[in-house]
């Protein structure tokens, strides 16, 4: 344990805030950081912007290299594409996946298309590649599941081409996307086409049309003849025809049964036979229109993907979606004027989304948008960045477990990001299946889960900072958390926590610091300094400036 | 948030006085239980019998050599239904015991053949995204006294603007882990923080809560826009209701683990309603009704569903909640009249619903109807009876009627919709 004197001697010289801090620029910096990374700026970053607001753009550009930016891109697209569901399109731990945790398998399968999108975005390649590339991303699990190349000595996720001859159509050709949007004998891939159109062209046919069907026995006639139906099906059906060749769906039970029967021909053993080239013309057998877009024929799914990427609405939709994510709005609620401004930026930079993101988070609209509920993924990332704490649990180790490891154990769960075992939806998030609209406000379960998370995070950071020397400490720079301190260092530490956690650049004698000192002293008197610091950190992590920035 | 009210409510919770307060308050307004049959049931199996010439229904599954495996229309307590005592005996048992409490509604036109669109319509009465569902609206209208409004056992719940008074149970009953640290998943062996972490003493928790509320109050006065102000208010309310939920001592009655059956959820739903924790619940039948293949599984599903309806109805009666509780069973669609090549069926936009009055004041009747080809017949909106000069019954009309029945102004949520009162009178 280092002494307080040594601690004070080693404390870094902070960047002093200006005499009068511009709260607006500080808040904008916090919002920009949360929007593009899901983490808060450091104290030094806030102070540098407070001292010179023109530094914000440089900060934002620097954040593009933060791995949290790629994570945020994946979070955003998981939301828009309805991926990361708990129970759709998963695989058992069988065949080449034997021994893998079920949770890891489920995570990897849905993560592959998201990794592809993040790779396109973070490397500055044209965003259209998310629809047109012939590649996917593979980790050891998806490589085994889909029969893809993977270099064991390379990074976990590696860009690699599909090996089964499927069309070059980016995420449209991805197995996880097509498993999520199952097809049926009468759906004819329309759900897939509709979901992709909603995401990439911002054309939500279901919300726009909602025709009142009275006689679905004649539905297939109606979609060709009824003006109410034609409005959408003229666009939808040719696009849906392009998806022929993708399997309607393969259930986990299908895979298990296939292995139990010895993997005969046409069985669903791994690698998963999801692309079937001989079915690519299947639309002909059902009197469906040929693949096409805007009344022009396209060459299968790859042709559709190129046509969509060339469609003027693609760039506008991209701009709309990113800004909607950054501001916490619904996609349809982003003002057209802003969409036009951001679209121009995207096009001026040949589809490099990084420039779009910079323009979006620097836009004045971000600063004036209403407070939004921090998404569960952002909350987990924020708290981990501040405290080093990962909120995890092991369902296989609990005595109340009622899912014995029949075909594999689940593995360690990220509690903020899981629906099957965690609290994502109880924290206001979506589940990609039933819950497609995030909560716009906090709920009682949000409060309870947040308290659990922050209590453990506070205990963690107080514990590790007590054991660590100054350069390695996360939050405690001015006191020993487990020792009683005099008023001055306590107030200095509290002011630092106000800056680091709440984004408030305040002096030691600021009234808000005094109010927090009241909290600290009240707990310290009963339980001692370590518990008091835990209470302060936990309270701050639950503060509205954290959860409703 | 009025600090005086906050202090009062927090104090009541701390003194353990919340539960009786909740129970007393819940005796006033009507309770609502909605059971959602996700995926689209085949209503011709039980509720809307059709000639075997017109639909495949359950008929094609019969064993011609088994005299007990025959589907036939049977009427009990004024309700004609399709009876098959071998495959669906619980259906017959249910109507034997409860037909006088049941209103069957046929020819309910949802008008959608997509699940999510249909669910939005049938559960919320509207096509508009972001709108709360019926249990949420009913629950929220009675929750101004500080109680929760609704508890969603089903993932399909939509809370709209009522996040502060509506909660989800979670796929595996995660709500219980929020209230009972002893059932939380263990951490990894090398974790810094042991679990369960001993909760902070009450005075520490109170001090933290006071700090949070003080800062929320200050922020609310400075909120730059109404939306931000409203979200800060929701946070304030949620903190209070969370505390109250913790103090209510209901954790042990909540399900935990893989919630794979409706039977497992019914006892908890009854307990929550009885304890006054909420005024409404949304349950899921937990059956895979979307039978594009293997349609015969719906026999067993209907059998289990009606067995559970019997448990629920009996439970409401035994707990003395029969007179102020309404049960509604809904499915977002039905199934096409003919089987496909996978022995399954496709989506059908006209369905049925069940309304149960556990007190037996209303029941023994069928409202609405369909023709032999399962197309909706026009009804008199005032009586619910089929008449040639009427109009078909829309999902929004049933929703508006249910809201009115539960003392929620339907015009505020479904403007211009003529409520179908007959199902609830």
Coordinates of N, CA and C in Angstrom, one line a residue, chain A residues 31 86-87 180 184-187 206-207 209-217 249 286 328 368-373 389-400 402-403 412-413 415 418-423 425-426 429 431 433-452 455-457 459-460 463-464 498 502 504 512 515-516 519 522-523 526-527 531 535-536 538-540 542-545 547-548, chain B residues 38 109-114 116-117 119-121 127-131 148 154-158 160 163-172 174-175 177-179 183-189 192-201 203-205 207-208 210-212 214-216 219 223 225 227-229 231-232 234-235 237-239 241-243 245-246 256-259 284 292-293 337 340-342 346-350 374-376 392:
Chain A
X31 N -21.7 13.6 -25.6 CA -22.7 13.0 -26.5 C -22.0 12.5 -27.7
X86 N -31.9 -14.4 -29.3 CA -31.5 -15.5 -28.4 C -31.8 -16.9 -28.9
X87 N -32.7 -17.0 -29.8 CA -33.2 -18.4 -30.1 C -33.5 -18.7 -31.6
X180 N -32.2 -15.5 -39.7 CA -33.1 -14.6 -38.9 C -34.4 -14.3 -39.6
X184 N -40.9 -19.3 -45.9 CA -41.8 -20.5 -45.8 C -42.3 -20.8 -47.2
X185 N -43.3 -21.7 -47.3 CA -43.8 -22.2 -48.6 C -44.5 -21.1 -49.3
X186 N -45.0 -20.1 -48.6 CA -45.8 -19.1 -49.2 C -45.1 -17.7 -49.1
X187 N -44.1 -17.6 -48.3 CA -43.4 -16.3 -48.1 C -42.5 -16.0 -49.3
X206 N -43.9 -2.9 -44.6 CA -45.0 -3.3 -43.7 C -45.7 -2.2 -43.0
X207 N -44.9 -1.2 -42.6 CA -45.5 0.0 -41.9 C -46.2 0.9 -43.0
X209 N -47.7 0.0 -45.8 CA -48.9 -0.5 -46.5 C -49.9 -1.0 -45.5
X210 N -49.6 -2.1 -44.8 CA -50.6 -2.7 -43.9 C -51.9 -2.9 -44.6
X211 N -52.0 -3.5 -45.8 CA -53.3 -3.6 -46.4 C -54.2 -4.6 -45.6
X212 N -55.5 -4.4 -45.7 CA -56.4 -5.3 -44.9 C -56.8 -6.4 -45.8
X213 N -56.3 -7.6 -45.6 CA -56.5 -8.7 -46.4 C -57.8 -9.5 -45.9
X214 N -58.7 -9.7 -46.8 CA -59.9 -10.5 -46.5 C -59.8 -11.9 -47.0
X215 N -59.1 -12.1 -48.1 CA -59.2 -13.5 -48.6 C -57.8 -13.9 -49.0
X216 N -57.0 -14.4 -48.1 CA -55.6 -14.8 -48.4 C -55.6 -16.0 -49.3
X217 N -56.7 -16.7 -49.5 CA -56.7 -17.8 -50.4 C -56.4 -17.3 -51.8
X249 N -34.7 -22.1 -44.1 CA -34.2 -22.1 -42.8 C -33.7 -23.5 -42.4
X286 N -42.8 -21.2 -59.3 CA -44.0 -20.7 -58.5 C -44.6 -19.5 -59.2
X328 N -30.5 8.9 -31.0 CA -31.5 8.1 -30.3 C -32.9 8.3 -30.8
X368 N -28.6 19.3 -29.4 CA -29.9 19.7 -29.0 C -31.0 18.6 -29.0
X369 N -30.6 17.4 -29.4 CA -31.5 16.3 -29.4 C -31.9 16.0 -27.9
X370 N -33.1 15.4 -27.7 CA -33.5 15.1 -26.3 C -32.6 14.1 -25.7
X371 N -32.6 14.1 -24.4 CA -31.8 13.0 -23.7 C -32.3 11.7 -24.2
X372 N -31.5 10.7 -24.2 CA -31.9 9.3 -24.6 C -31.4 8.3 -23.6
X373 N -32.1 7.2 -23.5 CA -31.7 6.2 -22.6 C -30.5 5.5 -23.2
X389 N -14.7 -3.1 -15.0 CA -15.6 -4.2 -14.5 C -16.4 -4.8 -15.7
X390 N -16.4 -6.1 -15.8 CA -17.3 -6.8 -16.8 C -18.4 -7.5 -16.0
X391 N -19.6 -7.2 -16.4 CA -20.8 -7.8 -15.7 C -21.1 -9.1 -16.3
X392 N -20.6 -10.2 -15.7 CA -20.8 -11.5 -16.2 C -21.4 -12.5 -15.2
X393 N -21.9 -13.6 -15.7 CA -22.4 -14.6 -14.9 C -22.3 -16.0 -15.6
X394 N -22.3 -17.0 -14.8 CA -22.1 -18.4 -15.3 C -23.3 -19.2 -15.1
X395 N -24.2 -19.3 -16.1 CA -25.4 -20.1 -15.8 C -25.2 -21.6 -15.6
X396 N -24.0 -22.1 -16.1 CA -23.8 -23.5 -15.9 C -23.3 -23.8 -14.5
X397 N -23.0 -22.8 -13.7 CA -22.4 -23.1 -12.4 C -23.5 -22.9 -11.3
X398 N -24.7 -22.4 -11.7 CA -25.7 -22.2 -10.7 C -26.4 -23.4 -10.3
X399 N -26.8 -23.5 -9.0 CA -27.5 -24.7 -8.5 C -28.9 -24.7 -9.0
X400 N -29.4 -23.6 -9.5 CA -30.8 -23.5 -9.9 C -30.9 -23.8 -11.4
X402 N -31.7 -25.2 -14.8 CA -32.6 -26.3 -15.2 C -32.3 -26.7 -16.7
X403 N -31.2 -26.2 -17.2 CA -30.9 -26.6 -18.6 C -29.6 -27.4 -18.5
X412 N -19.9 -18.5 -20.1 CA -20.0 -17.3 -19.4 C -20.8 -16.3 -20.1
X413 N -21.8 -15.6 -19.4 CA -22.7 -14.7 -20.1 C -22.4 -13.3 -19.8
X415 N -23.9 -10.2 -19.1 CA -25.2 -10.0 -18.5 C -26.0 -8.8 -19.1
X418 N -27.2 -10.0 -23.0 CA -27.8 -11.3 -23.2 C -29.3 -11.2 -22.9
X419 N -30.1 -11.8 -23.7 CA -31.6 -11.9 -23.4 C -31.9 -13.3 -22.8
X420 N -31.2 -14.3 -23.3 CA -31.4 -15.7 -22.8 C -31.1 -15.8 -21.3
X421 N -30.0 -15.2 -20.9 CA -29.6 -15.3 -19.5 C -29.4 -13.9 -18.8
X422 N -29.4 -12.9 -19.5 CA -29.0 -11.6 -19.0 C -30.2 -10.6 -19.0
X423 N -29.8 -9.3 -19.0 CA -30.8 -8.3 -18.7 C -31.0 -7.2 -19.8
X425 N -33.1 -6.8 -22.3 CA -34.4 -6.2 -22.5 C -34.9 -5.6 -21.2
X426 N -34.5 -6.1 -20.1 CA -34.9 -5.5 -18.8 C -34.2 -4.1 -18.6
X429 N -33.4 -2.6 -23.7 CA -32.9 -2.9 -25.1 C -33.8 -3.8 -25.9
X431 N -34.5 -7.2 -28.4 CA -34.0 -8.6 -28.5 C -33.9 -9.1 -29.9
X433 N -36.2 -9.9 -31.9 CA -37.2 -10.8 -32.3 C -38.6 -10.3 -31.9
X434 N -38.9 -10.4 -30.6 CA -40.2 -9.8 -30.2 C -40.1 -8.3 -29.9
X435 N -39.0 -7.9 -29.3 CA -38.9 -6.5 -28.8 C -38.0 -5.8 -29.9
X436 N -38.6 -5.1 -30.8 CA -37.9 -4.5 -31.8 C -37.8 -3.0 -31.6
X437 N -38.5 -2.5 -30.6 CA -38.5 -1.1 -30.3 C -37.8 -0.9 -29.0
X438 N -36.7 -0.1 -28.9 CA -36.1 0.1 -27.6 C -37.0 0.9 -26.7
X439 N -36.8 0.7 -25.4 CA -37.5 1.6 -24.4 C -37.0 3.0 -24.6
X440 N -37.8 4.0 -24.4 CA -37.4 5.3 -24.5 C -37.2 6.0 -23.2
X441 N -37.6 5.3 -22.2 CA -37.4 5.8 -20.8 C -37.0 4.7 -19.9
X442 N -36.4 5.0 -18.7 CA -36.1 4.0 -17.7 C -37.3 3.4 -17.1
X443 N -37.1 2.1 -16.7 CA -38.1 1.4 -16.1 C -37.7 0.9 -14.7
X444 N -38.6 0.3 -13.9 CA -38.1 -0.2 -12.6 C -37.1 -1.3 -12.8
X445 N -37.2 -2.2 -13.8 CA -36.2 -3.2 -13.9 C -34.9 -2.6 -14.4
X446 N -34.9 -1.6 -15.1 CA -33.7 -0.8 -15.5 C -33.0 -0.4 -14.2
X447 N -33.8 0.2 -13.3 CA -33.2 0.7 -12.0 C -32.6 -0.4 -11.2
X448 N -33.3 -1.5 -11.1 CA -32.8 -2.7 -10.3 C -31.6 -3.3 -10.9
X449 N -31.6 -3.5 -12.2 CA -30.4 -4.1 -12.9 C -29.2 -3.1 -12.8
X450 N -29.5 -1.9 -13.0 CA -28.5 -0.9 -13.0 C -27.8 -0.8 -11.6
X451 N -28.6 -0.9 -10.6 CA -28.1 -0.9 -9.2 C -27.2 -2.1 -9.0
X452 N -27.6 -3.2 -9.4 CA -26.8 -4.4 -9.2 C -25.5 -4.3 -10.0
X455 N -23.3 -1.5 -8.3 CA -22.7 -1.9 -7.0 C -21.5 -2.8 -7.1
X456 N -21.6 -3.7 -8.1 CA -20.5 -4.6 -8.3 C -19.3 -3.9 -9.0
X457 N -19.6 -3.0 -9.9 CA -18.6 -2.2 -10.6 C -17.8 -1.3 -9.6
X459 N -17.6 -1.8 -6.3 CA -16.8 -2.7 -5.4 C -15.5 -3.1 -6.1
X460 N -15.6 -3.4 -7.4 CA -14.5 -3.8 -8.2 C -13.4 -2.7 -8.3
X463 N -11.7 -1.9 -5.1 CA -10.8 -3.0 -4.7 C -9.5 -2.9 -5.6
X464 N -9.6 -2.8 -6.9 CA -8.4 -2.9 -7.7 C -7.6 -1.6 -7.6
X498 N -16.6 13.5 -10.4 CA -17.6 14.3 -11.1 C -17.2 14.5 -12.6
X502 N -19.3 11.8 -14.5 CA -20.5 12.6 -14.9 C -20.2 13.6 -16.0
X504 N -18.7 16.4 -15.5 CA -18.9 17.8 -14.9 C -17.5 18.3 -14.5
X512 N -22.1 21.1 -6.1 CA -22.5 19.7 -6.4 C -21.5 18.7 -5.8
X515 N -22.5 18.4 -2.2 CA -23.6 17.5 -2.0 C -23.1 16.1 -2.0
X516 N -22.2 15.8 -2.9 CA -21.6 14.4 -3.0 C -20.8 14.1 -1.8
X519 N -23.0 12.8 0.9 CA -23.2 11.4 0.7 C -22.0 10.5 1.2
X522 N -21.8 10.6 5.0 CA -22.8 9.8 5.7 C -22.5 8.4 5.7
X523 N -22.0 7.9 4.6 CA -21.7 6.4 4.5 C -20.4 6.1 5.3
X526 N -20.7 5.5 9.0 CA -21.3 4.2 9.4 C -20.4 3.0 9.0
X527 N -19.8 3.1 7.8 CA -19.2 1.9 7.2 C -17.7 2.1 6.8
X531 N -16.3 1.7 1.8 CA -17.8 1.6 1.5 C -18.3 2.9 1.0
X535 N -20.1 3.6 -2.5 CA -21.4 4.2 -2.6 C -21.4 5.4 -3.5
X536 N -20.4 6.2 -3.4 CA -20.3 7.4 -4.3 C -20.1 6.9 -5.8
X538 N -21.0 4.0 -7.2 CA -22.2 3.4 -7.6 C -23.3 4.4 -7.9
X539 N -23.4 5.4 -7.0 CA -24.4 6.4 -7.2 C -24.2 7.2 -8.5
X540 N -22.9 7.6 -8.7 CA -22.6 8.3 -9.9 C -22.8 7.5 -11.2
X542 N -25.1 5.5 -11.6 CA -26.6 5.4 -11.8 C -27.2 6.8 -12.1
X543 N -26.3 7.8 -12.1 CA -26.8 9.2 -12.3 C -27.4 9.4 -13.7
X544 N -28.4 10.3 -13.7 CA -29.0 10.6 -15.0 C -28.1 11.0 -16.1
X545 N -27.0 11.7 -15.7 CA -26.0 12.1 -16.7 C -25.3 10.9 -17.4
X547 N -27.0 7.6 -17.5 CA -28.0 6.7 -18.1 C -28.9 7.5 -19.0
X548 N -29.0 8.8 -18.9 CA -29.9 9.6 -19.8 C -29.1 10.8 -20.3
Chain B
X38 N -48.9 -16.9 -29.5 CA -48.0 -16.4 -30.6 C -47.9 -17.4 -31.7
X109 N -61.4 -9.9 -37.4 CA -60.6 -9.6 -38.6 C -59.3 -8.8 -38.2
X110 N -58.2 -9.4 -38.3 CA -56.9 -8.7 -38.0 C -56.3 -8.1 -39.2
X111 N -56.5 -8.7 -40.3 CA -56.1 -8.1 -41.6 C -54.7 -8.1 -41.9
X112 N -53.9 -8.9 -41.2 CA -52.5 -8.9 -41.5 C -52.1 -10.4 -41.5
X113 N -51.1 -10.7 -42.3 CA -50.6 -12.0 -42.4 C -49.1 -12.1 -42.0
X114 N -48.6 -11.0 -41.4 CA -47.2 -11.0 -40.9 C -47.4 -11.0 -39.4
X116 N -45.5 -9.9 -36.8 CA -45.2 -8.7 -36.0 C -46.3 -7.6 -36.3
X117 N -46.7 -7.5 -37.5 CA -47.8 -6.6 -37.8 C -49.1 -7.0 -37.1
X119 N -49.4 -8.9 -34.4 CA -49.3 -8.8 -33.0 C -49.5 -7.4 -32.6
X120 N -48.9 -6.5 -33.3 CA -49.1 -5.0 -33.0 C -50.6 -4.7 -33.0
X121 N -51.3 -5.2 -34.0 CA -52.7 -4.9 -34.2 C -53.6 -5.6 -33.1
X127 N -52.2 0.0 -35.8 CA -51.0 -0.3 -36.6 C -49.8 0.6 -36.4
X128 N -50.0 1.5 -35.5 CA -48.9 2.5 -35.3 C -47.8 1.9 -34.4
X129 N -46.6 2.0 -34.8 CA -45.4 1.6 -34.0 C -45.3 2.4 -32.7
X130 N -44.8 1.8 -31.7 CA -44.5 2.6 -30.4 C -45.7 2.7 -29.5
X131 N -46.8 2.2 -29.9 CA -48.0 2.3 -29.0 C -48.0 1.2 -28.0
X148 N -47.1 -0.8 -9.6 CA -46.8 -1.1 -10.9 C -48.1 -1.2 -11.7
X154 N -44.6 -12.1 -21.3 CA -44.4 -12.3 -22.7 C -43.5 -11.3 -23.3
X155 N -42.6 -11.7 -24.2 CA -41.7 -10.7 -24.8 C -42.4 -9.8 -25.8
X156 N -43.6 -10.1 -26.1 CA -44.3 -9.3 -27.1 C -44.9 -8.0 -26.5
X157 N -44.7 -7.8 -25.3 CA -45.3 -6.6 -24.6 C -44.7 -5.3 -25.2
X158 N -45.5 -4.3 -25.3 CA -45.1 -3.0 -25.8 C -45.6 -2.0 -24.8
X160 N -44.9 1.5 -24.7 CA -45.1 2.9 -25.1 C -44.5 3.8 -24.1
X163 N -43.0 3.1 -19.5 CA -41.9 2.3 -19.1 C -41.7 2.4 -17.6
X164 N -42.1 3.4 -16.9 CA -41.9 3.6 -15.5 C -42.8 2.7 -14.7
X165 N -43.8 2.2 -15.2 CA -44.8 1.4 -14.4 C -45.0 0.0 -15.0
X166 N -44.2 -0.4 -15.9 CA -44.4 -1.6 -16.6 C -43.0 -2.4 -16.6
X167 N -43.1 -3.7 -16.3 CA -41.8 -4.4 -16.2 C -42.0 -5.8 -17.0
X168 N -40.8 -6.2 -17.4 CA -40.7 -7.5 -18.0 C -40.1 -8.5 -17.0
X169 N -40.6 -9.8 -17.2 CA -40.1 -10.8 -16.4 C -38.8 -11.4 -16.8
X170 N -38.6 -11.4 -18.2 CA -37.3 -11.9 -18.8 C -37.5 -13.3 -19.2
X171 N -36.8 -13.7 -20.2 CA -36.9 -15.1 -20.8 C -36.8 -16.2 -19.8
X172 N -35.9 -16.0 -18.8 CA -35.7 -17.0 -17.8 C -36.1 -16.5 -16.4
X174 N -35.6 -13.5 -15.3 CA -34.5 -12.7 -14.7 C -35.0 -11.7 -13.6
X175 N -36.2 -11.3 -13.7 CA -36.7 -10.3 -12.7 C -36.4 -10.8 -11.3
X177 N -34.0 -12.6 -10.2 CA -32.6 -12.4 -9.9 C -32.3 -10.9 -9.5
X178 N -33.1 -10.0 -10.0 CA -33.0 -8.6 -9.7 C -33.4 -8.4 -8.2
X179 N -34.4 -9.2 -7.8 CA -35.0 -9.0 -6.5 C -34.4 -9.9 -5.4
X183 N -30.1 -15.9 -6.0 CA -30.3 -16.8 -7.2 C -29.5 -16.3 -8.4
X184 N -28.7 -15.3 -8.2 CA -27.9 -14.7 -9.3 C -26.9 -15.7 -9.7
X185 N -26.6 -15.7 -11.0 CA -25.5 -16.5 -11.6 C -24.2 -16.3 -10.9
X186 N -23.4 -17.3 -10.5 CA -22.1 -17.0 -10.0 C -21.2 -16.4 -11.0
X187 N -20.2 -15.7 -10.5 CA -19.2 -15.1 -11.4 C -18.1 -16.1 -11.8
X188 N -17.3 -15.7 -12.7 CA -16.1 -16.5 -13.0 C -15.2 -16.7 -11.8
X189 N -14.5 -17.8 -11.7 CA -13.7 -18.1 -10.5 C -12.7 -17.0 -10.2
X192 N -13.2 -10.4 -9.3 CA -12.8 -9.6 -8.2 C -13.9 -9.5 -7.1
X193 N -15.1 -9.5 -7.6 CA -16.2 -9.2 -6.7 C -17.0 -10.5 -6.5
X194 N -17.1 -11.0 -5.3 CA -17.9 -12.2 -5.0 C -19.4 -12.0 -5.3
X195 N -20.1 -13.0 -5.7 CA -21.5 -12.9 -5.8 C -22.2 -14.0 -5.1
X196 N -23.3 -13.8 -4.4 CA -23.9 -12.5 -4.3 C -23.2 -11.5 -3.4
X197 N -23.1 -10.3 -3.8 CA -22.5 -9.2 -3.0 C -23.5 -8.8 -2.0
X198 N -23.1 -8.7 -0.7 CA -24.0 -8.3 0.3 C -24.6 -7.0 0.0
X199 N -25.9 -6.8 0.0 CA -26.4 -5.5 -0.3 C -26.0 -4.4 0.7
X200 N -25.9 -3.2 0.2 CA -25.6 -2.2 1.2 C -26.6 -2.0 2.3
X201 N -26.2 -1.5 3.4 CA -27.2 -1.3 4.5 C -28.3 -0.3 4.0
X203 N -29.5 2.3 5.2 CA -29.2 3.8 5.3 C -28.3 4.2 4.1
X204 N -27.4 3.3 3.7 CA -26.6 3.6 2.6 C -27.4 3.7 1.3
X205 N -28.3 2.7 1.2 CA -29.2 2.8 0.0 C -30.0 4.0 0.0
X207 N -29.3 6.9 1.4 CA -28.5 8.0 1.1 C -28.2 8.2 -0.4
X208 N -27.9 7.0 -1.0 CA -27.7 7.1 -2.5 C -28.9 7.5 -3.2
X210 N -31.3 9.3 -2.2 CA -31.6 10.7 -1.9 C -30.7 11.6 -2.8
X211 N -29.4 11.2 -3.0 CA -28.5 11.9 -3.8 C -29.0 11.8 -5.3
X212 N -29.4 10.7 -5.7 CA -29.9 10.5 -7.1 C -31.2 11.4 -7.3
X214 N -32.1 14.1 -5.7 CA -31.8 15.5 -5.6 C -31.3 16.0 -7.0
X215 N -30.4 15.2 -7.5 CA -29.8 15.6 -8.8 C -30.9 15.5 -9.9
X216 N -31.8 14.5 -9.9 CA -32.8 14.5 -10.9 C -33.7 15.7 -10.8
X219 N -32.0 18.5 -12.4 CA -32.0 18.4 -13.8 C -33.3 18.7 -14.5
X223 N -34.3 21.0 -17.7 CA -34.5 20.2 -19.0 C -34.8 21.1 -20.1
X225 N -36.0 20.4 -23.1 CA -37.1 20.1 -24.0 C -38.1 19.2 -23.2
X227 N -39.3 16.3 -24.0 CA -39.0 14.8 -24.1 C -38.0 14.5 -23.0
X228 N -37.0 15.4 -22.9 CA -35.9 15.1 -21.9 C -36.6 15.2 -20.5
X229 N -37.4 16.2 -20.3 CA -38.1 16.3 -19.0 C -38.9 15.1 -18.7
X231 N -38.4 12.1 -19.7 CA -37.5 10.9 -19.5 C -36.9 11.0 -18.1
X232 N -36.6 12.2 -17.7 CA -36.1 12.4 -16.3 C -37.1 12.0 -15.3
X234 N -39.5 9.9 -15.8 CA -39.6 8.4 -15.8 C -38.5 7.8 -14.9
X235 N -37.3 8.3 -15.0 CA -36.2 7.8 -14.2 C -36.5 8.0 -12.7
X237 N -39.5 8.2 -11.3 CA -40.6 7.3 -11.0 C -40.1 5.9 -10.9
X238 N -39.2 5.5 -11.8 CA -38.7 4.1 -11.9 C -37.9 3.8 -10.6
X239 N -37.1 4.7 -10.1 CA -36.4 4.5 -8.9 C -37.3 4.2 -7.7
X241 N -40.4 3.1 -7.9 CA -41.2 1.8 -8.1 C -40.2 0.6 -7.9
X242 N -39.0 0.8 -8.3 CA -38.0 -0.3 -8.1 C -37.9 -0.5 -6.6
X243 N -37.8 0.5 -5.8 CA -37.6 0.3 -4.4 C -38.9 -0.4 -3.8
X245 N -40.9 -2.3 -5.4 CA -40.9 -3.7 -5.9 C -40.0 -4.6 -5.0
X246 N -38.9 -4.0 -4.6 CA -38.0 -4.7 -3.7 C -38.6 -5.0 -2.4
X256 N -38.4 -18.9 -12.1 CA -37.0 -18.7 -12.4 C -36.6 -19.9 -13.2
X257 N -35.7 -19.6 -14.2 CA -35.3 -20.7 -15.1 C -36.0 -20.7 -16.4
X258 N -35.9 -21.7 -17.1 CA -36.4 -21.8 -18.4 C -38.0 -21.8 -18.4
X259 N -38.6 -20.7 -18.7 CA -40.1 -20.6 -18.6 C -40.7 -21.1 -19.8
X284 N -47.9 -15.5 -22.3 CA -47.8 -16.1 -23.5 C -48.2 -17.6 -23.4
X292 N -46.2 -24.0 -39.9 CA -46.1 -24.2 -41.4 C -45.8 -25.6 -41.7
X293 N -45.4 -26.4 -40.8 CA -45.2 -27.8 -40.9 C -45.7 -28.5 -39.6
X337 N -57.2 -22.7 -44.5 CA -58.1 -23.9 -44.4 C -57.5 -25.2 -44.9
X340 N -50.6 -27.7 -46.3 CA -49.7 -27.6 -47.4 C -48.9 -29.0 -47.5
X341 N -47.9 -29.0 -48.3 CA -47.2 -30.2 -48.6 C -46.4 -30.7 -47.4
X342 N -46.1 -29.9 -46.4 CA -45.4 -30.3 -45.2 C -46.4 -30.6 -44.1
X346 N -50.7 -22.2 -43.6 CA -50.1 -20.9 -43.7 C -51.0 -19.9 -42.9
X347 N -50.6 -18.6 -43.1 CA -51.3 -17.6 -42.2 C -52.7 -17.2 -42.8
X348 N -53.5 -16.8 -41.9 CA -54.9 -16.5 -42.2 C -55.3 -15.3 -41.4
X349 N -55.9 -14.2 -42.0 CA -56.0 -13.0 -41.3 C -57.3 -12.8 -40.4
X350 N -58.2 -13.8 -40.4 CA -59.4 -13.7 -39.6 C -59.3 -14.8 -38.5
X374 N -64.3 -19.5 -44.0 CA -63.5 -18.8 -43.0 C -63.4 -17.4 -43.3
X375 N -64.3 -16.8 -44.0 CA -64.2 -15.3 -44.3 C -65.2 -14.7 -43.3
X376 N -64.9 -13.5 -42.7 CA -65.7 -12.9 -41.7 C -67.0 -12.5 -42.2
X392 N -67.9 -6.1 -40.7 CA -67.0 -7.1 -40.1 C -66.4 -6.6 -38.8

